Coordinates of C-alpha atoms and ligand atoms in Angstrom, one line a residue:
X1 CA 108.6 -43.5 55.4
X2 CA 111.0 -41.8 53.0
X3 CA 110.0 -38.1 52.4
X4 CA 111.6 -35.3 50.8
X5 CA 110.1 -32.5 53.0
X6 CA 110.9 -33.4 56.8
X7 CA 112.6 -30.0 57.6
X8 CA 109.5 -28.0 58.9
X9 CA 108.0 -30.9 60.8
X10 CA 108.6 -31.8 64.5
X11 CA 106.6 -35.1 64.3
X12 CA 106.4 -38.1 62.1
X13 CA 103.5 -38.5 60.0
X14 CA 100.8 -40.8 60.8
X15 CA 101.0 -44.1 59.4
X16 CA 97.5 -44.1 57.8
X17 CA 98.0 -40.6 56.8
X18 CA 101.3 -41.5 55.0
X19 CA 99.7 -44.4 53.1
X20 CA 96.6 -42.5 52.3
X21 CA 98.9 -39.5 50.9
X22 CA 101.4 -41.6 49.1
X23 CA 101.3 -42.4 45.5
X24 CA 104.1 -44.9 44.7
X25 CA 101.6 -47.7 44.4
X26 CA 100.5 -46.4 41.0
X27 CA 102.8 -43.8 40.1
X28 CA 105.8 -46.1 40.0
X29 CA 104.8 -46.8 36.2
X30 CA 105.9 -43.2 35.6
X31 CA 109.6 -44.2 36.4
X32 CA 110.9 -43.7 32.7
X33 CA 109.3 -40.4 32.1
X34 CA 110.3 -39.3 35.6
X35 CA 114.0 -40.2 35.0
X36 CA 113.9 -38.8 31.4
X37 CA 112.6 -35.4 32.6
X38 CA 115.1 -35.4 35.1
X39 CA 117.9 -35.9 32.6
X40 CA 116.4 -33.1 30.5
X41 CA 116.3 -30.7 33.5
X42 CA 119.8 -31.5 34.6
X43 CA 121.3 -31.1 31.2
X44 CA 119.6 -27.7 31.0
X45 CA 121.0 -26.7 34.4
X46 CA 124.4 -27.6 33.0
X47 CA 124.0 -25.9 30.0
X48 CA 123.0 -22.5 32.0
X49 CA 125.9 -23.0 34.2
X50 CA 123.6 -23.7 37.4
X51 CA 125.5 -27.1 37.6
X52 CA 129.0 -27.6 36.5
X53 CA 129.6 -30.0 33.4
X54 CA 131.1 -32.4 35.9
X55 CA 128.2 -32.5 38.2
X56 CA 125.9 -32.6 35.2
X57 CA 127.5 -35.5 33.8
X58 CA 127.8 -37.5 37.0
X59 CA 124.0 -37.0 37.2
X60 CA 123.0 -37.7 33.9
X61 CA 125.1 -40.9 34.1
X62 CA 123.5 -42.0 37.7
X63 CA 120.1 -41.4 36.4
X64 CA 120.8 -43.6 33.3
X65 CA 122.0 -46.5 35.5
X66 CA 119.1 -46.2 37.8
X67 CA 116.8 -46.4 34.6
X68 CA 118.7 -49.5 33.4
X69 CA 118.4 -51.0 36.9
X70 CA 114.7 -50.6 37.2
X71 CA 114.2 -51.7 33.8
X72 CA 116.4 -55.0 34.3
X73 CA 114.3 -55.7 37.5
X74 CA 117.7 -55.4 39.5
X75 CA 116.2 -52.3 41.4
X76 CA 112.8 -52.4 42.9
X77 CA 110.7 -49.5 43.3
X78 CA 109.6 -50.2 46.9
X79 CA 106.8 -48.5 48.7
X80 CA 108.8 -47.0 51.4
X81 CA 109.0 -44.0 49.1
X82 CA 106.1 -41.5 49.1
X83 CA 105.9 -41.4 45.2
X84 CA 108.1 -42.2 41.9
X85 CA 110.0 -38.6 42.3
X86 CA 110.9 -39.2 45.9
X87 CA 112.3 -42.7 44.7
X88 CA 114.4 -41.6 42.0
X89 CA 115.7 -38.6 43.9
X90 CA 116.6 -40.7 46.9
X91 CA 118.4 -43.4 44.7
X92 CA 120.5 -40.6 43.2
X93 CA 121.6 -39.1 46.5
X94 CA 122.2 -42.4 47.8
X95 CA 124.8 -43.0 45.0
X96 CA 126.1 -39.5 44.5
X97 CA 125.5 -37.7 47.8
X98 CA 125.8 -34.0 47.7
X99 CA 125.8 -33.9 44.0
X100 CA 122.6 -35.7 43.9
X101 CA 121.0 -33.3 46.1
X102 CA 121.4 -30.7 43.3
X103 CA 118.9 -32.5 40.9
X104 CA 115.9 -30.8 42.1
X105 CA 117.3 -27.2 41.8
X106 CA 114.9 -25.0 40.1
X107 CA 112.0 -27.6 40.1
X108 CA 109.0 -28.5 42.0
X109 CA 107.3 -31.9 42.3
X110 CA 104.5 -29.9 40.7
X111 CA 106.0 -29.3 37.4
X112 CA 107.7 -32.6 37.6
X113 CA 104.5 -34.7 37.9
X114 CA 102.7 -32.3 35.3
X115 CA 105.7 -33.3 33.0
X116 CA 105.6 -37.0 33.7
X117 CA 102.0 -37.4 33.2
X118 CA 102.0 -35.3 29.9
X119 CA 105.0 -37.6 28.8
X120 CA 103.3 -40.7 29.7
X121 CA 99.8 -39.7 28.2
X122 CA 101.6 -38.6 25.1
X123 CA 103.1 -42.0 24.6
X124 CA 99.6 -43.6 25.3
X125 CA 98.2 -41.3 22.5
X126 CA 100.6 -42.7 20.2
X127 CA 100.2 -46.4 21.1
X128 CA 96.6 -46.0 20.7
X129 CA 96.9 -44.6 17.2
X130 CA 99.1 -47.4 16.1
X131 CA 96.5 -50.1 17.7
X132 CA 93.9 -48.3 15.9
X133 CA 95.7 -48.4 12.6
X134 CA 96.0 -52.1 12.9
X135 CA 92.3 -52.7 13.6
X136 CA 91.6 -50.3 10.4
X137 CA 93.9 -52.5 8.4
X138 CA 91.9 -55.7 9.4
X139 CA 88.6 -53.8 8.7
X140 CA 90.0 -52.6 5.4
X141 CA 90.9 -56.1 4.3
X142 CA 87.4 -57.5 5.2
X143 CA 86.1 -54.8 3.1
X144 CA 88.1 -55.6 0.0
X145 CA 87.0 -59.0 0.0
X146 CA 83.5 -58.4 0.5
X147 CA 82.3 -56.0 -1.7
X148 CA 79.8 -58.4 -3.3
X149 CA 78.9 -60.2 -0.2
X150 CA 75.2 -59.0 0.1
X151 CA 73.6 -58.8 3.5
X152 CA 70.7 -57.0 5.1
X153 CA 71.1 -53.4 6.3
X154 CA 69.1 -52.6 9.4
X155 CA 67.2 -49.8 11.1
X156 CA 65.4 -50.4 14.3
X157 CA 67.1 -53.6 14.0
X158 CA 64.6 -54.6 11.2
X159 CA 65.8 -55.5 7.9
X160 CA 65.7 -52.4 5.7
X161 CA 67.7 -52.6 2.7
X162 CA 70.2 -54.7 1.3
X163 CA 73.9 -53.6 1.8
X164 CA 77.0 -55.3 1.5
X165 CA 79.5 -56.6 4.2
X166 CA 82.1 -54.0 2.7
X167 CA 79.6 -51.4 3.4
X168 CA 78.8 -52.4 6.8
X169 CA 82.4 -52.6 7.8
X170 CA 83.1 -49.2 6.1
X171 CA 80.8 -47.5 8.6
X172 CA 83.2 -48.7 11.3
X173 CA 86.2 -47.8 9.4
X174 CA 85.1 -44.2 9.3
X175 CA 84.5 -44.3 13.3
X176 CA 88.0 -45.4 14.2
X177 CA 89.4 -43.3 11.5
X178 CA 87.8 -40.4 13.1
X179 CA 89.2 -41.7 16.4
X180 CA 92.6 -41.5 15.0
X181 CA 92.2 -38.1 13.8
X182 CA 90.9 -37.1 17.1
X183 CA 94.1 -38.5 18.9
X184 CA 96.1 -36.7 16.5
X185 CA 94.4 -33.4 17.2
X186 CA 95.0 -34.1 20.9
X187 CA 98.6 -34.7 20.3
X188 CA 99.0 -31.3 18.6
X189 CA 97.2 -29.3 21.4
X190 CA 98.9 -31.3 24.3
X191 CA 102.6 -31.3 22.9
X192 CA 104.0 -28.5 25.2
X193 CA 106.2 -28.7 28.2
X194 CA 105.2 -27.6 31.5
X195 CA 108.8 -28.3 33.0
X196 CA 110.2 -25.0 34.3
X197 CA 106.9 -23.8 35.8
X198 CA 108.1 -24.6 39.2
X199 CA 105.5 -24.8 42.2
X200 CA 103.4 -22.6 40.5
X201 CA 105.1 -19.2 39.7
X202 CA 108.1 -20.3 37.8
X203 CA 111.6 -19.5 39.2
X204 CA 114.4 -17.2 39.8
X205 CA 117.2 -19.5 38.2
X206 CA 117.7 -18.5 34.5
X207 CA 116.2 -21.7 33.2
X208 CA 116.0 -22.5 29.5
X209 CA 112.7 -23.6 28.9
X210 CA 112.8 -23.9 25.3
X211 CA 115.9 -26.2 25.6
X212 CA 114.2 -28.6 28.0
X213 CA 110.9 -28.8 25.7
X214 CA 113.1 -29.5 22.7
X215 CA 115.2 -32.2 24.5
X216 CA 111.8 -33.9 25.3
X217 CA 110.4 -33.5 21.9
X218 CA 107.8 -30.9 22.6
X219 CA 107.1 -28.0 20.5
X220 CA 107.8 -25.4 23.0
X221 CA 107.2 -24.8 26.8
X222 CA 103.7 -24.0 28.1
X223 CA 102.9 -20.4 28.4
X224 CA 101.4 -19.9 31.9
X225 CA 103.2 -21.5 34.9
X226 CA 99.9 -21.7 37.2
X227 CA 98.4 -23.5 34.2
X228 CA 101.4 -25.5 33.3
X229 CA 101.3 -27.3 36.8
X230 CA 97.7 -27.6 36.9
X231 CA 96.5 -28.4 33.4
X232 CA 95.1 -31.8 33.0
X233 CA 92.9 -31.0 30.0
X234 CA 94.9 -33.1 27.6
X235 CA 94.3 -36.0 29.8
X236 CA 90.6 -35.4 29.8
X237 CA 90.6 -34.9 26.0
X238 CA 92.4 -38.3 25.8
X239 CA 90.2 -40.2 28.2
X240 CA 87.2 -38.8 26.1
X241 CA 88.7 -39.8 23.0
X242 CA 89.1 -43.4 24.8
X243 CA 85.5 -43.1 25.8
X244 CA 84.4 -42.7 22.2
X245 CA 86.8 -45.6 20.8
X246 CA 85.0 -47.9 23.6
X247 CA 81.5 -46.6 22.5
X248 CA 82.7 -47.7 18.8
X249 CA 84.2 -50.9 20.0
X250 CA 81.0 -51.6 22.2
X251 CA 78.6 -51.0 19.2
X252 CA 80.6 -53.3 17.0
X253 CA 80.8 -56.0 19.7
X254 CA 77.0 -55.6 20.0
X255 CA 76.5 -56.4 16.4
X256 CA 79.0 -59.3 16.4
X257 CA 77.1 -60.8 19.5
X258 CA 74.0 -60.8 17.4
X259 CA 75.5 -61.7 14.3
X260 CA 77.3 -64.8 16.0
X261 CA 73.9 -65.9 17.7
X262 CA 72.2 -69.2 16.7
X263 CA 69.4 -67.3 15.1
X264 CA 71.7 -65.0 12.8
X265 CA 74.7 -66.9 12.2
X266 CA 76.1 -64.2 10.0
X267 CA 79.6 -64.8 11.6
X268 CA 81.3 -67.7 13.4
X269 CA 83.9 -66.3 16.1
X270 CA 86.9 -68.3 16.2
X271 CA 87.4 -71.0 18.8
X272 CA 90.5 -69.1 20.2
X273 CA 88.3 -66.2 20.9
X274 CA 85.4 -68.0 22.4
X275 CA 84.7 -69.5 25.6
X276 CA 82.6 -72.6 26.8
X277 CA 80.0 -73.2 29.6
X278 CA 80.9 -74.9 32.5
X279 CA 77.2 -76.7 32.2
X280 CA 76.1 -76.6 28.9
X281 CA 78.3 -78.7 26.4
X282 CA 76.9 -77.1 23.3
X283 CA 77.9 -73.5 24.1
X284 CA 80.5 -71.4 22.4
X285 CA 80.1 -67.9 23.8
X286 CA 81.4 -64.5 22.4
X287 CA 82.8 -63.5 25.7
X288 CA 85.3 -61.2 24.3
X289 CA 82.9 -59.2 22.6
X290 CA 80.9 -59.0 25.4
X291 CA 83.7 -58.0 27.8
X292 CA 84.7 -55.4 25.4
X293 CA 81.2 -53.9 25.7
X294 CA 81.1 -54.4 29.4
X295 CA 84.6 -52.7 29.8
X296 CA 83.2 -49.4 28.1
X297 CA 81.6 -48.7 31.5
X298 CA 84.7 -48.3 33.3
X299 CA 86.4 -46.1 30.7
X300 CA 83.5 -43.8 30.6
X301 CA 83.9 -43.9 34.6
X302 CA 87.5 -42.6 34.3
X303 CA 86.6 -39.7 32.3
X304 CA 83.7 -38.9 34.6
X305 CA 85.8 -39.3 37.6
X306 CA 88.7 -36.8 36.3
X307 CA 86.2 -34.1 35.2
X308 CA 84.8 -34.3 38.6
X309 CA 88.0 -34.2 40.5
X310 CA 89.2 -31.1 38.4
X311 CA 85.8 -29.1 38.6
X312 CA 86.7 -27.6 42.0
X313 CA 90.0 -27.0 42.1
X314 CA 91.6 -23.4 42.5
X315 CA 94.6 -22.7 40.8
X316 CA 97.3 -23.8 41.1
X317 CA 98.3 -27.3 42.1
X318 CA 96.2 -29.2 44.7
X319 CA 96.9 -32.5 45.8
X320 CA 93.3 -33.7 44.7
X321 CA 95.1 -33.8 41.1
X322 CA 97.0 -37.0 42.3
X323 CA 93.7 -38.7 41.4
X324 CA 94.4 -38.2 37.9
X325 CA 96.5 -41.2 37.8
X326 CA 94.9 -44.6 38.9
X327 CA 91.8 -44.5 37.0
X328 CA 93.6 -43.0 34.0
X329 CA 95.9 -45.8 34.0
X330 CA 93.2 -48.4 34.3
X331 CA 91.3 -46.7 31.3
X332 CA 94.6 -46.6 29.2
X333 CA 95.3 -50.3 29.8
X334 CA 91.6 -51.2 29.2
X335 CA 91.4 -49.3 26.0
X336 CA 94.6 -50.6 24.4
X337 CA 93.8 -54.1 25.4
X338 CA 90.4 -54.1 24.1
X339 CA 91.6 -52.7 20.7
X340 CA 94.0 -55.3 20.5
X341 CA 91.7 -58.0 21.3
X342 CA 89.1 -57.0 19.3
X343 CA 91.4 -56.7 16.2
X344 CA 92.6 -60.4 16.7
X345 CA 88.8 -61.4 17.0
X346 CA 87.8 -59.8 14.0
X347 CA 90.9 -61.0 12.2
X348 CA 90.0 -64.8 12.8
X349 CA 86.3 -64.5 12.4
X350 CA 84.5 -66.5 9.6
X351 CA 81.9 -64.4 7.7
X352 CA 78.9 -66.7 6.6
X353 CA 78.1 -64.8 3.2
X354 CA 75.4 -67.4 2.2
X355 CA 73.3 -66.9 5.4
X356 CA 73.8 -63.0 5.2
X357 CA 72.5 -63.2 1.5
X358 CA 69.6 -65.5 2.5
X359 CA 68.6 -63.1 5.5
X360 CA 68.7 -60.1 2.8
X361 CA 66.4 -62.3 0.4
X362 CA 64.0 -63.1 3.1
X363 CA 63.5 -59.7 4.8
X364 CA 61.7 -57.6 1.9
X365 CA 64.9 -55.7 1.6
X366 CA 64.1 -54.9 -2.0
X367 CA 60.6 -53.4 -1.1
X368 CA 61.9 -50.0 -1.8
X369 CA 63.2 -51.0 -5.1
X370 CA 60.2 -52.5 -6.2
X371 CA 58.3 -49.3 -5.4
X372 CA 60.8 -47.4 -7.2
X373 CA 60.5 -49.6 -10.1
X374 CA 56.6 -48.7 -10.4
X375 CA 57.7 -45.2 -10.0
X376 CA 60.0 -45.2 -13.0
X377 CA 56.9 -46.6 -15.0
X378 CA 55.0 -43.6 -14.2
X379 CA 53.2 -44.6 -10.9
X380 CA 53.3 -41.8 -8.1
X381 CA 55.7 -42.7 -5.2
X382 CA 53.0 -42.5 -2.6
X383 CA 50.8 -45.0 -4.8
X384 CA 53.9 -47.5 -5.4
X385 CA 54.4 -47.5 -1.8
X386 CA 50.9 -48.5 -0.9
X387 CA 51.0 -51.3 -3.8
X388 CA 54.3 -52.8 -2.6
X389 CA 53.0 -52.6 0.8
X390 CA 50.1 -54.9 -0.1
X391 CA 52.3 -57.2 -2.2
X392 CA 54.5 -57.5 1.1
X393 CA 51.2 -58.3 3.0
X394 CA 50.5 -61.2 0.7
X395 CA 54.0 -62.5 0.6
X396 CA 54.1 -62.5 4.4
X397 CA 51.0 -64.7 4.3
X398 CA 52.6 -67.2 2.2
X399 CA 55.8 -67.0 3.4
X400 CA 57.5 -66.1 0.2
X401 CA 59.7 -63.1 -1.1
X402 CA 58.6 -60.6 -3.4
X403 CA 60.8 -62.1 -6.2
X404 CA 58.9 -65.4 -5.6
X405 CA 55.6 -64.1 -7.0
X406 CA 54.7 -64.9 -10.5
X407 CA 54.6 -61.9 -12.8
X408 CA 50.7 -62.5 -13.4
X409 CA 50.2 -62.2 -9.5
X410 CA 52.1 -59.3 -9.4
X411 CA 50.2 -57.5 -12.2
X412 CA 47.0 -58.2 -10.1
X413 CA 48.5 -55.6 -7.7
X414 CA 49.5 -53.2 -10.7
X415 CA 49.3 -53.7 -14.4
X416 CA 52.6 -51.9 -14.8
X417 CA 54.7 -54.8 -13.7
X418 CA 56.6 -56.5 -16.5
X419 CA 59.1 -59.2 -16.9
X420 CA 62.1 -57.0 -16.2
X421 CA 60.9 -56.6 -12.6
X422 CA 62.9 -59.5 -11.4
X423 CA 66.2 -58.1 -12.6
X424 CA 65.2 -54.7 -11.3
X425 CA 64.6 -56.1 -7.7
X426 CA 67.4 -58.6 -7.5
X427 CA 69.6 -58.0 -4.6
X428 CA 72.6 -57.4 -7.1
X429 CA 70.6 -54.7 -8.8
X430 CA 69.5 -53.0 -5.5
X431 CA 72.9 -52.8 -4.3
X432 CA 74.9 -51.8 -7.3
X433 CA 72.5 -49.2 -8.4
X434 CA 73.3 -47.2 -5.3
X435 CA 76.4 -45.5 -6.8
X436 CA 76.6 -42.3 -5.0
X437 CA 79.7 -41.8 -2.9
X438 CA 79.1 -43.5 0.4
X439 CA 76.6 -45.9 -0.8
X440 CA 77.1 -49.5 -1.1
X441 CA 77.2 -50.2 -4.8
X442 CA 80.3 -51.9 -5.7
X443 CA 81.9 -49.1 -7.9
X444 CA 81.1 -46.5 -5.1
X445 CA 82.7 -48.9 -2.6
X446 CA 85.6 -49.1 -4.4
X447 CA 86.4 -45.6 -4.8
X448 CA 85.8 -45.4 -1.0
X449 CA 88.3 -48.3 -0.3
X450 CA 90.9 -46.4 -2.1
X451 CA 90.4 -43.4 -0.3
X452 CA 90.7 -45.3 3.1
X453 CA 93.8 -47.2 1.8
X454 CA 95.4 -44.0 1.4
X455 CA 94.6 -42.9 4.7
X456 CA 96.4 -46.1 6.2
X457 CA 99.7 -44.9 4.8
X458 CA 99.7 -41.6 6.8
Ligands
LIG501 N1 102.2 -37.4 43.8 C1 101.9 -36.1 43.5 C2 101.0 -36.0 42.4 O1 100.6 -37.2 41.7 C3 103.3 -35.6 43.2 C4 103.1 -33.8 43.1 C5 103.2 -33.7 44.5 N2 103.1 -32.3 45.0 C6 102.9 -31.6 46.0 N3 103.2 -30.6 46.3 N4 102.7 -32.4 47.1 O2 100.3 -35.1 42.1

């Protein structure tokens, strides 16, 4: 047991208590942030004359050595320390003796851990944004290639009106774009430095909080020391953004699973992203999509868990807050892993345009346009709706599409039908007449693609 606080105790901590209380098992991953934070703190102490220049330099150099050794694997972060902060400080003291003991001047583990977690989360926010942009680039490429690939659009999972694959993909582009924007928004709000908040009430040392904030790339210091040590809103916001990303990925996964099914065959997932069955030799399963869909639950769980942990905590720091780490780390790893795998799966997936087209043809997706045709020839919409409904019924009976009906037959339902109806209700016309911005028509789609492309350059 290696603790930083033995002074006022007369007994050793119970072994079980020690283990229950310790966080080194999971906060060891904060070693880099912890050291970076300490370097900034010490440089500030030096600048303020709280430590001498020589002491400052010695500590900064030694922290650099510790970081390099941990990074190279030479120095293992072992569990005999209570947490990562104790580990780093013990290393420093082991190497520098009395000078090392000066590192923690004007600092508490409360502002230290608040800083470490914020630095770590800030990196995660950036990494998640980069991964999302890679996914968006793949989606955009598919959109560019498939502005003429007609497929059925669905409501209630029933074929509704024809759209294009570009249009369908474009919906996901919008979702993940909003996710990027959400992350950038969170970044703006979270990028303030809690270091210097002390245990809860600041400190009597003349710290320069602006300086440490600047050294660590923050916009400035946080403005209330009690809030500084106990604010985890940024993490909750990030987990909420992660939950939303997973919800989007899960919806997309669900569609891919359906599209990849034997019945649909709209897509074929690449062999590298599929798995087989131990018993059924014919199987090629969409496990990656299913796992992404499945992992959504644990990311929601992390958000729920932290919200619940935080809800009863009086100001300022309480040990409950140590519980902000394990599930958050798991959620961060999960989300990043899922985005990357999903991107790879999408990139290598084959789209079966002919099957999409056949499905759109066979699903009366042009029924609305047939009714619109009648309307354009003077039939009131409600009547036109009824007439086309009867035509559809007759077609279902005979297993044909509206376009397959002879003109003479169509005219039995309404004398208004003329030879130009076939052109008017062709899939191409149905799609390409939908030209308002946001609709699937090729020209509208190309306008949108240009806008989305521009977004990716930012
Ligand atoms: N391991 C602790 C955490 O993660 C560090 C802060 C400890 N502070 C304290 N007063 N016990 O929250």
